[in-house]
PDB file of C-alpha atoms in Angstrom:
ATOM      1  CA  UNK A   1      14.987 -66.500 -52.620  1.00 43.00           C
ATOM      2  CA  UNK A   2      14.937 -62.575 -51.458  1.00 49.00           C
ATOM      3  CA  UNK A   3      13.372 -61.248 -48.539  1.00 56.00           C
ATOM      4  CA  UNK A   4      13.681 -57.243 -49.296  1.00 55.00           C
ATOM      5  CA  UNK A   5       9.898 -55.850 -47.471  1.00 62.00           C
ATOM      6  CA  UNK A   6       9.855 -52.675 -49.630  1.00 66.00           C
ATOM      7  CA  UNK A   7       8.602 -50.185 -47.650  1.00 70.00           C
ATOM      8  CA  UNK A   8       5.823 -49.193 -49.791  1.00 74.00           C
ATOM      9  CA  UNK A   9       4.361 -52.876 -49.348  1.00 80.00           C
ATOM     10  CA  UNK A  10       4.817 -52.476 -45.514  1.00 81.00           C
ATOM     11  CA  UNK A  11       2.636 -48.972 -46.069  1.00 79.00           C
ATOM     12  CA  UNK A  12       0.250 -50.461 -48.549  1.00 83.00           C
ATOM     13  CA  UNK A  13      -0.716 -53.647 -46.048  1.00 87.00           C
ATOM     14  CA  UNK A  14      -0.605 -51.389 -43.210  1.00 87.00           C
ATOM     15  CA  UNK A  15       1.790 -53.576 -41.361  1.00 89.00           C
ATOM     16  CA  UNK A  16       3.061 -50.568 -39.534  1.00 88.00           C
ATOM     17  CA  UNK A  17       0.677 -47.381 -39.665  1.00 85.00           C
ATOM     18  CA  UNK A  18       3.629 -45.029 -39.078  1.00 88.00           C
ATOM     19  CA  UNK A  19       6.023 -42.945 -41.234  1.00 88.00           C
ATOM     20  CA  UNK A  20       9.338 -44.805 -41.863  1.00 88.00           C
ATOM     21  CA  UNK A  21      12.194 -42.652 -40.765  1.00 91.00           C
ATOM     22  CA  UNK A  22      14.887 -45.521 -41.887  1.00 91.00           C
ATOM     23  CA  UNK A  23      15.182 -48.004 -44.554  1.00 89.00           C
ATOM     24  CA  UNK A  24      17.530 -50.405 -45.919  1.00 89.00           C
ATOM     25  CA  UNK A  25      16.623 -53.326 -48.475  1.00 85.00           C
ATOM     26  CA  UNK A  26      18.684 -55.715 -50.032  1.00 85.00           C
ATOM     27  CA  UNK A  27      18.035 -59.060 -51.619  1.00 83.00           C
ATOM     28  CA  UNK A  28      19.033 -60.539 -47.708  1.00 85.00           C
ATOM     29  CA  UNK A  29      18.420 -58.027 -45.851  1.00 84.00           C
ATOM     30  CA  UNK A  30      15.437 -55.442 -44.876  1.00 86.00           C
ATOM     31  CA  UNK A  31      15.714 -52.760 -42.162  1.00 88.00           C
ATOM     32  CA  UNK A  32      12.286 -50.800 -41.666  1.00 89.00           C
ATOM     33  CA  UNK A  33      12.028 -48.111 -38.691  1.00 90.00           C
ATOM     34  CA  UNK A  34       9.801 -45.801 -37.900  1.00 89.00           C
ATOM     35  CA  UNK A  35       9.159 -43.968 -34.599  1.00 90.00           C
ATOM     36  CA  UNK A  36       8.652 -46.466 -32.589  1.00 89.00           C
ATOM     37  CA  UNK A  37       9.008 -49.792 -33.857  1.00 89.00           C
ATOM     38  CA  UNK A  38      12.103 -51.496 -36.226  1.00 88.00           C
ATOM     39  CA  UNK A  39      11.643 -54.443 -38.366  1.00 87.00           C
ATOM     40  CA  UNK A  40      13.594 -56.837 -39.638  1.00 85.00           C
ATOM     41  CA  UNK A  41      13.463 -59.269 -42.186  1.00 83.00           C
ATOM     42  CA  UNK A  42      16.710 -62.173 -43.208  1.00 82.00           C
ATOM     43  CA  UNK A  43      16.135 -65.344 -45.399  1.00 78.00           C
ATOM     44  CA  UNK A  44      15.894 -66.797 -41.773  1.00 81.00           C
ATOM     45  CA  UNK A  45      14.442 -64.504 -39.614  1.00 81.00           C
ATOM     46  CA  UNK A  46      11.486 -61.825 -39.007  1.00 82.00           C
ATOM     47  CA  UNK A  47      12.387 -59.322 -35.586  1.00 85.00           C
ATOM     48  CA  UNK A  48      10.082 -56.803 -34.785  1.00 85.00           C
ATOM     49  CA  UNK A  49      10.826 -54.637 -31.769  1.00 86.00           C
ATOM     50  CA  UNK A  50       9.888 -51.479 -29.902  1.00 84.00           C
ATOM     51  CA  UNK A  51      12.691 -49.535 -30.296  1.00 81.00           C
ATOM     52  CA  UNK A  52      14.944 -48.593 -27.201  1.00 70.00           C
ATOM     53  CA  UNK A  53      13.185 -45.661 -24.944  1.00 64.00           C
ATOM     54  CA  UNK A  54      10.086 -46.349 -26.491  1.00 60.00           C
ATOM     55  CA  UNK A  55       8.313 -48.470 -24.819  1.00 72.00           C
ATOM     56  CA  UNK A  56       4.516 -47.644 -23.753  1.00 80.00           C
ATOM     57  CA  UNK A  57       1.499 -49.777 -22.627  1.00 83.00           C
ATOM     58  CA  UNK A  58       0.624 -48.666 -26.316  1.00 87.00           C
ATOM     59  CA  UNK A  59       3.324 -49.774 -27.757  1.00 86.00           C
ATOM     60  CA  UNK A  60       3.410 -52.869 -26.060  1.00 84.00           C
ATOM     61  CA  UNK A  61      -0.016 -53.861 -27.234  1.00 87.00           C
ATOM     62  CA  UNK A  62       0.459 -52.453 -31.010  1.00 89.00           C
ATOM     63  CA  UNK A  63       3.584 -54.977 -30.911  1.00 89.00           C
ATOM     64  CA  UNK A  64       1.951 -58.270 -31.623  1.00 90.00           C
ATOM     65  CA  UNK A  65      -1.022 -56.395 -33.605  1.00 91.00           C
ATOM     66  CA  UNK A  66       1.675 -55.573 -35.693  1.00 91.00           C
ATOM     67  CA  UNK A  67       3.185 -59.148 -36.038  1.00 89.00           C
ATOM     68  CA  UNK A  68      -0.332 -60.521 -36.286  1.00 89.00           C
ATOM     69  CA  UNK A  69      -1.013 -58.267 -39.655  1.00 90.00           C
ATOM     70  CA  UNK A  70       2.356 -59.649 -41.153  1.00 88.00           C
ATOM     71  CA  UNK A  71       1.320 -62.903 -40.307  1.00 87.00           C
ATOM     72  CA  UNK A  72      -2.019 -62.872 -42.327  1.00 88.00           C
ATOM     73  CA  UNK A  73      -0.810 -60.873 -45.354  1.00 88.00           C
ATOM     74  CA  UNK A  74       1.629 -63.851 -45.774  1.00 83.00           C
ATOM     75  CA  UNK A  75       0.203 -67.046 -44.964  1.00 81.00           C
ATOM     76  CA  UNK A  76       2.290 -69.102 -46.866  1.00 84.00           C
ATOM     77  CA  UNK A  77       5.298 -68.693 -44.733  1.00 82.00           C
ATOM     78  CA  UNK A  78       6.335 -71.806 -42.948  1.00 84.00           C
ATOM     79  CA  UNK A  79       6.796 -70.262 -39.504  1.00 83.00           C
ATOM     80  CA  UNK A  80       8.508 -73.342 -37.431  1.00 86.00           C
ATOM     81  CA  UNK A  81       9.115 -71.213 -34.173  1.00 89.00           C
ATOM     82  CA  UNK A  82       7.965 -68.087 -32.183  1.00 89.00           C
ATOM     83  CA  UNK A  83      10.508 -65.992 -29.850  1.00 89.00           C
ATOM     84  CA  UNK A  84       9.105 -63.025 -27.757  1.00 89.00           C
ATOM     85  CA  UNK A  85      11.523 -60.884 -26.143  1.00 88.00           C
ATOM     86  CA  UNK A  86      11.703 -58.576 -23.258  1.00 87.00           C
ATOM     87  CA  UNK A  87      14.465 -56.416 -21.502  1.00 85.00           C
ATOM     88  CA  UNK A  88      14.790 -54.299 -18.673  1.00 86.00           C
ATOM     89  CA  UNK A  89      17.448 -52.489 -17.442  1.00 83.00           C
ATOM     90  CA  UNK A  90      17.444 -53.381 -13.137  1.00 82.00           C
ATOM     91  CA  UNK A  91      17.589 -50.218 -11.171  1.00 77.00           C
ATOM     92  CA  UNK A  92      19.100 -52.489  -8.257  1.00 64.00           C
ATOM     93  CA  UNK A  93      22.586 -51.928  -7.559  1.00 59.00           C
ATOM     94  CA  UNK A  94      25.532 -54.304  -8.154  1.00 56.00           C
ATOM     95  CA  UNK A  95      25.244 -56.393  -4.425  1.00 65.00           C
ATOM     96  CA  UNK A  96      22.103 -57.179  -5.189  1.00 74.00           C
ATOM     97  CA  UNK A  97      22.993 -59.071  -8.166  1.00 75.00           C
ATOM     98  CA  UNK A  98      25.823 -60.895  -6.292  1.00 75.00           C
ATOM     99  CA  UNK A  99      23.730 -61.752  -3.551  1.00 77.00           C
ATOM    100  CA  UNK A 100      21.640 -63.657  -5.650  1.00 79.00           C
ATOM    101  CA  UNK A 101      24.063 -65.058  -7.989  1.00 78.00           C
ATOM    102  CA  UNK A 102      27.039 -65.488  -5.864  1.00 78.00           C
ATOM    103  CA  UNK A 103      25.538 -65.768  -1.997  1.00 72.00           C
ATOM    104  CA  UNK A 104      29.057 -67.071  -0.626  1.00 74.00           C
ATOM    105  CA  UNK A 105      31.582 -64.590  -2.901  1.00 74.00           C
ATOM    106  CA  UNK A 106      34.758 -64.880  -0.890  1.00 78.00           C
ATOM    107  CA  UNK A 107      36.177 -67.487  -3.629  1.00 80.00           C
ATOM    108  CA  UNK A 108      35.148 -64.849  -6.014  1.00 80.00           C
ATOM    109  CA  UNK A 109      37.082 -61.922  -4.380  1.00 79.00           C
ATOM    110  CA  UNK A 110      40.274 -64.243  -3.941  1.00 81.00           C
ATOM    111  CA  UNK A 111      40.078 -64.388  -7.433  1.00 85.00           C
ATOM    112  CA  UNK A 112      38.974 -61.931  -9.396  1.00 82.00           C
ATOM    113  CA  UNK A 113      39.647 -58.644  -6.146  1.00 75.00           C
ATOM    114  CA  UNK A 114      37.275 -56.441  -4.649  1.00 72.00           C
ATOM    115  CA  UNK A 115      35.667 -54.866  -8.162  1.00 76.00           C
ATOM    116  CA  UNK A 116      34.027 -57.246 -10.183  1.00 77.00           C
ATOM    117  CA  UNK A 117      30.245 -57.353 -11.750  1.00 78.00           C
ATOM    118  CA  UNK A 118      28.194 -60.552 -11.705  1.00 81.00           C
ATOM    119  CA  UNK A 119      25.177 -61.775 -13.762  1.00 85.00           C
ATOM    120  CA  UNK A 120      24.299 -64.718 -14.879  1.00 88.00           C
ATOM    121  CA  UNK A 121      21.496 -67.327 -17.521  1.00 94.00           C
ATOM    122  CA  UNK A 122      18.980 -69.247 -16.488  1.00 95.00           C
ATOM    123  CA  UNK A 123      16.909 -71.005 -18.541  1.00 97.00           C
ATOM    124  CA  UNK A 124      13.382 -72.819 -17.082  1.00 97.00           C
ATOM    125  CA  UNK A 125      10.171 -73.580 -18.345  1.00 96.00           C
ATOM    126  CA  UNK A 126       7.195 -72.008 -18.172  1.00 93.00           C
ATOM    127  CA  UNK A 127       3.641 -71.622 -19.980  1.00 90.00           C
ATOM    128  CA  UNK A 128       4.670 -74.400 -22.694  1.00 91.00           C
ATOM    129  CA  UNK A 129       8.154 -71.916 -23.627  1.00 95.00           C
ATOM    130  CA  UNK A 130      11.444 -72.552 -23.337  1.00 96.00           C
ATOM    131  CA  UNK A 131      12.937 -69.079 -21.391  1.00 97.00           C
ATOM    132  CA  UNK A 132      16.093 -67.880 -21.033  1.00 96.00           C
ATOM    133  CA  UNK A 133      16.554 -65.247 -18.895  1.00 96.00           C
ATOM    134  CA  UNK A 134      20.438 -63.228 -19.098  1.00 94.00           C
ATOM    135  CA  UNK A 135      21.035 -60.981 -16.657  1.00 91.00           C
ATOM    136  CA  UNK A 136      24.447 -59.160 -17.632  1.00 87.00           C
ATOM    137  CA  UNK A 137      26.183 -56.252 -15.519  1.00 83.00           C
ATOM    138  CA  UNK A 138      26.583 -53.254 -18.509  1.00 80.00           C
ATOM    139  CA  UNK A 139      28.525 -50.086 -17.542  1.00 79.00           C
ATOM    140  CA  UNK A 140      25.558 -48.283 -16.201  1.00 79.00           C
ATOM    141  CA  UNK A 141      22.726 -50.686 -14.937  1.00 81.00           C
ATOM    142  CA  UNK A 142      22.187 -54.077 -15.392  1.00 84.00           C
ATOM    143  CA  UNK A 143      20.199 -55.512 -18.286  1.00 86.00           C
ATOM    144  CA  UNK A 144      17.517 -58.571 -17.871  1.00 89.00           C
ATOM    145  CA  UNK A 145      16.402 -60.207 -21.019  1.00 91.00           C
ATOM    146  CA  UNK A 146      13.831 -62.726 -21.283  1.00 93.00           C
ATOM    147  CA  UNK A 147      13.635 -64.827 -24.532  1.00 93.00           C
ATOM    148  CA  UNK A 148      10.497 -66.960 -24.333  1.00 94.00           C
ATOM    149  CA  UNK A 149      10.816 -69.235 -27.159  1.00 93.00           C
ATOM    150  CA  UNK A 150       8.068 -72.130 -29.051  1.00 93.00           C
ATOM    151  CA  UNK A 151       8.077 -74.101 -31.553  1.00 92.00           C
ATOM    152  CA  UNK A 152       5.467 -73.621 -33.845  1.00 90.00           C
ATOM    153  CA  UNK A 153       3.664 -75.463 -37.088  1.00 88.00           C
ATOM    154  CA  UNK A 154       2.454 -72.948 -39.498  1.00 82.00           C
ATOM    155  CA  UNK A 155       0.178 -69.921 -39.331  1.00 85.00           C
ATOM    156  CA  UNK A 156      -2.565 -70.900 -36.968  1.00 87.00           C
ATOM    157  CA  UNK A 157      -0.497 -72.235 -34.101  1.00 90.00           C
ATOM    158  CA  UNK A 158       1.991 -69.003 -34.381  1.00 88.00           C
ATOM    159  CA  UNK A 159      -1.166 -66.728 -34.349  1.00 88.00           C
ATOM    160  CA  UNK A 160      -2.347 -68.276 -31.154  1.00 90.00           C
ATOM    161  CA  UNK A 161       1.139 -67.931 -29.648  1.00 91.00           C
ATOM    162  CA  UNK A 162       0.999 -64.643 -30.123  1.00 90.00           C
ATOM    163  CA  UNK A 163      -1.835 -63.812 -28.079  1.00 89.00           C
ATOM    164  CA  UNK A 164       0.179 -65.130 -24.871  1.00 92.00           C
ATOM    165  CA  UNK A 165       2.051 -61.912 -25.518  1.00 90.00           C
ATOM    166  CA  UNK A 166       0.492 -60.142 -22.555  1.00 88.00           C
ATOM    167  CA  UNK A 167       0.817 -62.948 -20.077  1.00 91.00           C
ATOM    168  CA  UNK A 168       4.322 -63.540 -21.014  1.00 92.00           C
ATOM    169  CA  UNK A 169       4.849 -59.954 -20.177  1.00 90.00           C
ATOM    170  CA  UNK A 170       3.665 -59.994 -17.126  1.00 91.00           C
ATOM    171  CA  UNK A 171       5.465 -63.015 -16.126  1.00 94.00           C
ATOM    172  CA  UNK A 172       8.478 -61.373 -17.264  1.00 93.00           C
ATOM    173  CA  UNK A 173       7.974 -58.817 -14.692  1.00 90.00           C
ATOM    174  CA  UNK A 174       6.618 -60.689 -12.152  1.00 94.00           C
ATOM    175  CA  UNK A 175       9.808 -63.004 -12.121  1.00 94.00           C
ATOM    176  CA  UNK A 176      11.895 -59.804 -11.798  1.00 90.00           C
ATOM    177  CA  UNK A 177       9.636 -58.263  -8.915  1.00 88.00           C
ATOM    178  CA  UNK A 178      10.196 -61.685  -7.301  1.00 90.00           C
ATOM    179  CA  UNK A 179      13.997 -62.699  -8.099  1.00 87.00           C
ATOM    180  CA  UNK A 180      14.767 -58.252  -6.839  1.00 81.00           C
ATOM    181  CA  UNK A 181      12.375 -57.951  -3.704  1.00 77.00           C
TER     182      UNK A 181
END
């Protein structure tokens, strides 16, 4: 069993509609980018993303228009689950993170002295997903990401889950309005 997505059958479905800058196909392994988006494809998994800076309200709503046209051109799939991903980088400074995840820190500075970062997982329940949100201190800002995750039974049930895409957005950001006001 391969998985290689050519490019020209990406072009020729119109999965993507724009030019592919990068491309790397192997029997186990396909790597499509263009502009904005990168796919891709393992015997195990399919990952479409908006790539890094790139993220628009356009982009955001091509995203699962994009998914949904690889869906139909390959019905026969057995999709079994459905993970849609978000991350932010949190503009907030470092004591707001420990504020929240480490209210009482004088344990924290006995061990670990004056300059540490904090972050933390939490994982909940919410719209019939599984989420786990990581918050982890980087070297510049901190980094949220939300992985809101279903399992699914073949092509209809995925295609539905898709179209939560929006709400789970905004629930994404509401949660981080909330959890950094």
């Amino acid at each position: 069993m391969t998985c290689a997505l050519p490019i020209y059958w990406i072009s020729e479905n119109k999965i993507i509609d724009e030019r592919v800058t990068n491309f790397a196909n192997t029997p186990t392994f396909s790597l499509i980018e263009t502009k904005n988006f990168q796919l891709i494809a393992t015997l195990e998994r399919l990952q479409i993303s908006i790539k890094g800076d790139k993220i628009t309200p356009e982009n955001a709503k091509e995203l699962p228009e994009i998914i949904m046209r690889y869906i139909k051109k390959l019905p026969e799939t057995p999709y079994k689950s459905l993970g849609i991903n978000f991350s932010y980088e949190i503009e907030e400074n470092s004591g707001k993170l420990k504020s929240i995840f480490c209210p009482h820190c004088d344990k924290f500075k006995e061990i670990f002295t004056e300059k540490y970062d904090i972050g933390g997982q939490i994982k909940f329940e919410a719209d019939g997903y599984k989420v786990t949100l990581n918050i982890v201190p980087t070297e510049s800002v901190p980094r949220a990401d939300f992985n809101f995750d279903s399992t699914v039974k073949g092509k209809e049930e995925i295609i539905n889950k898709i179209g939560d895409y929006p709400k789970l957005l905004d629930k994404s950001e509401e949660i981080l309005g909330r959890l950094f006001e």
